[in-house]
XYZ file of C-alpha atoms in Angstrom:
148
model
C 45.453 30.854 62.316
C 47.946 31.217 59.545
C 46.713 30.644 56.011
C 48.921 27.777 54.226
C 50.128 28.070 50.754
C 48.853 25.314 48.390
C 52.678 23.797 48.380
C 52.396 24.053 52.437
C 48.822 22.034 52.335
C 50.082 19.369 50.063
C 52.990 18.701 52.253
C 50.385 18.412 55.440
C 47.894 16.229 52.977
C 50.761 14.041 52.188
C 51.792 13.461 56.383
C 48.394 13.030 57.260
C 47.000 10.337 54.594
C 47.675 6.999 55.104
C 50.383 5.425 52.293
C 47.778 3.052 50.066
C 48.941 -0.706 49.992
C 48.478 -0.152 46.001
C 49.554 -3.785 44.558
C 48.027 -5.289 47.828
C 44.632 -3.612 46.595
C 45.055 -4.299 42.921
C 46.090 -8.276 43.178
C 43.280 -8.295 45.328
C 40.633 -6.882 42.936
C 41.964 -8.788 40.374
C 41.546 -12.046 42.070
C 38.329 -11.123 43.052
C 36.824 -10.039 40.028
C 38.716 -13.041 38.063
C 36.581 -14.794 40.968
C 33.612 -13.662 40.007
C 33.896 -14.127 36.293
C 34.998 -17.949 36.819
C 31.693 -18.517 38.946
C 30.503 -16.685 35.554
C 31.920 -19.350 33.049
C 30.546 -22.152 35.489
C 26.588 -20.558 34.848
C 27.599 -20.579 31.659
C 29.007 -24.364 31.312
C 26.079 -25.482 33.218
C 23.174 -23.544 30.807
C 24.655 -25.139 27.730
C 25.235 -28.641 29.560
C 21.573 -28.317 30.600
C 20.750 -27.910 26.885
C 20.831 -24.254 25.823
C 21.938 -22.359 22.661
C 25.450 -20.506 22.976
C 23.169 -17.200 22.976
C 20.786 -18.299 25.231
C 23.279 -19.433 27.992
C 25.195 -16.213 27.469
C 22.016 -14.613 28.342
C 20.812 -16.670 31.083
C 24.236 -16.658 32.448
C 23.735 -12.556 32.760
C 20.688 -12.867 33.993
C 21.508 -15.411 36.978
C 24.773 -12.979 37.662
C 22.696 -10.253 37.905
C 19.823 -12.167 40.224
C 23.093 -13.606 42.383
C 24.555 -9.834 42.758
C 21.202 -8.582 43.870
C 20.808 -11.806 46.150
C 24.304 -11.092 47.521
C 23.513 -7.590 48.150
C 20.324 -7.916 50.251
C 21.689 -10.378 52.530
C 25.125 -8.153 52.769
C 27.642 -10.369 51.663
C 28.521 -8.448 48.442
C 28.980 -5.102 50.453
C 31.587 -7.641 52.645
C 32.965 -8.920 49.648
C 33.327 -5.389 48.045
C 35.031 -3.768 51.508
C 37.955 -6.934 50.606
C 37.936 -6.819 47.122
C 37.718 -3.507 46.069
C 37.466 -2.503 42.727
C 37.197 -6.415 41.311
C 33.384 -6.462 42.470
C 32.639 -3.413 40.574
C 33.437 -4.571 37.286
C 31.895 -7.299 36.651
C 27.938 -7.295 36.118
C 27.185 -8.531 39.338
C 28.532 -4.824 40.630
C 25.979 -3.477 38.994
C 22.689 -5.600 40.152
C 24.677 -4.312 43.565
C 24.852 -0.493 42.323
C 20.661 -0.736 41.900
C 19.317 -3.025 44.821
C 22.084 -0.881 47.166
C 20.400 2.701 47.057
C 17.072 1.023 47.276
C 17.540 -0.999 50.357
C 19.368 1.920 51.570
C 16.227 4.698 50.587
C 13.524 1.818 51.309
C 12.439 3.472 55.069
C 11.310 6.607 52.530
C 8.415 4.847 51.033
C 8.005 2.649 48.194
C 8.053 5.629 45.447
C 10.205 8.430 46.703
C 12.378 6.234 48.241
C 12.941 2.987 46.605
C 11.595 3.618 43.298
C 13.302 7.279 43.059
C 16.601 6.162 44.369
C 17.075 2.550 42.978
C 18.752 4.472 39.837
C 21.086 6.919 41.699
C 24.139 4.793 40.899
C 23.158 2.995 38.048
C 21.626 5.781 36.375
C 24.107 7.514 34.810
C 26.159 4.219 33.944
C 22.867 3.524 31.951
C 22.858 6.853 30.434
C 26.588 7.330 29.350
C 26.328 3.508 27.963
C 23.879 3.993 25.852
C 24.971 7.331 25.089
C 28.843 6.229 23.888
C 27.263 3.288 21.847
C 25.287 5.389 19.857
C 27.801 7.796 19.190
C 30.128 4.556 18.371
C 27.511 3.302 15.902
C 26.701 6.773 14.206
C 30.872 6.744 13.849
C 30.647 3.275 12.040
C 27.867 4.317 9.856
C 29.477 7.131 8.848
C 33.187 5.071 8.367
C 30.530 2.627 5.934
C 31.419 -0.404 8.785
C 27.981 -0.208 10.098
């Protein structure tokens, strides 16, 4: 077998790889996710309709996103919705109640704690960790600029 040169293995990557339907994929995730926040606004129309504070709907609102993501995923409509949509079900918050029940449904036949429990995290973790991470560093920055 003849070794290729890396300009030789691009050229074969580039025959072999199917062309992307790029603005297909991004009108789709845009719709999607623009979807996904308008069922968003709706929560949070109905919470302060039904009597809550502007805070307290905001909350609830992220808190019934979060509960319909998870919902979503264990049935396996969101993983449906996400194979169509693409990138506009990640964004929102529901994509991430989907990034923490997914590994644990998926590691669930391992046992409650080595399985579930160990893997819910896998994806979420380090979206947790880098979060909290950058927003420190952002308010350390402000304190130091005297805006904090």
């Amino acid at each position: 077998m003849d070794e290729m040169t890396n300009e030789q293995y691009e050229n074969y990557v580039k025959e072999v790889s199917p062309n992307s339907p790029l603005w297909k994929d991004m009108a789709k995730a845009f719709i999607s996710g623009g979807a996904i926040c308008c069922v968003g606004q709706v929560f949070l129309n109905c919470w302060k309709l039904w009597g809550l504070a502007a805070e307290d709907a905001a909350t609830a609102t992220s808190i019934t996103l979060v509960l319909l993501g998870a919902v979503l995923t264990g049935l396996g409509i969101y993983d449906r919705m996400a194979r169509f949509s693409g990138a506009g079900t990640l964004v929102p918050i529901t994509g991430f109640a989907n990034s923490v029940v997914a590994p644990a449904l998926e590691f669930k036949t391992e046992g409650f704690v080595t399985g579930t429990a160990a893997k819910m995290f896998v994806i979420a973790g380090p979206v947790i960790v880098f979060g909290i991470s950058t927003s420190v560093v952002y308010g350390l920055i402000l304190c130091l600029l005297g805006m904090g």
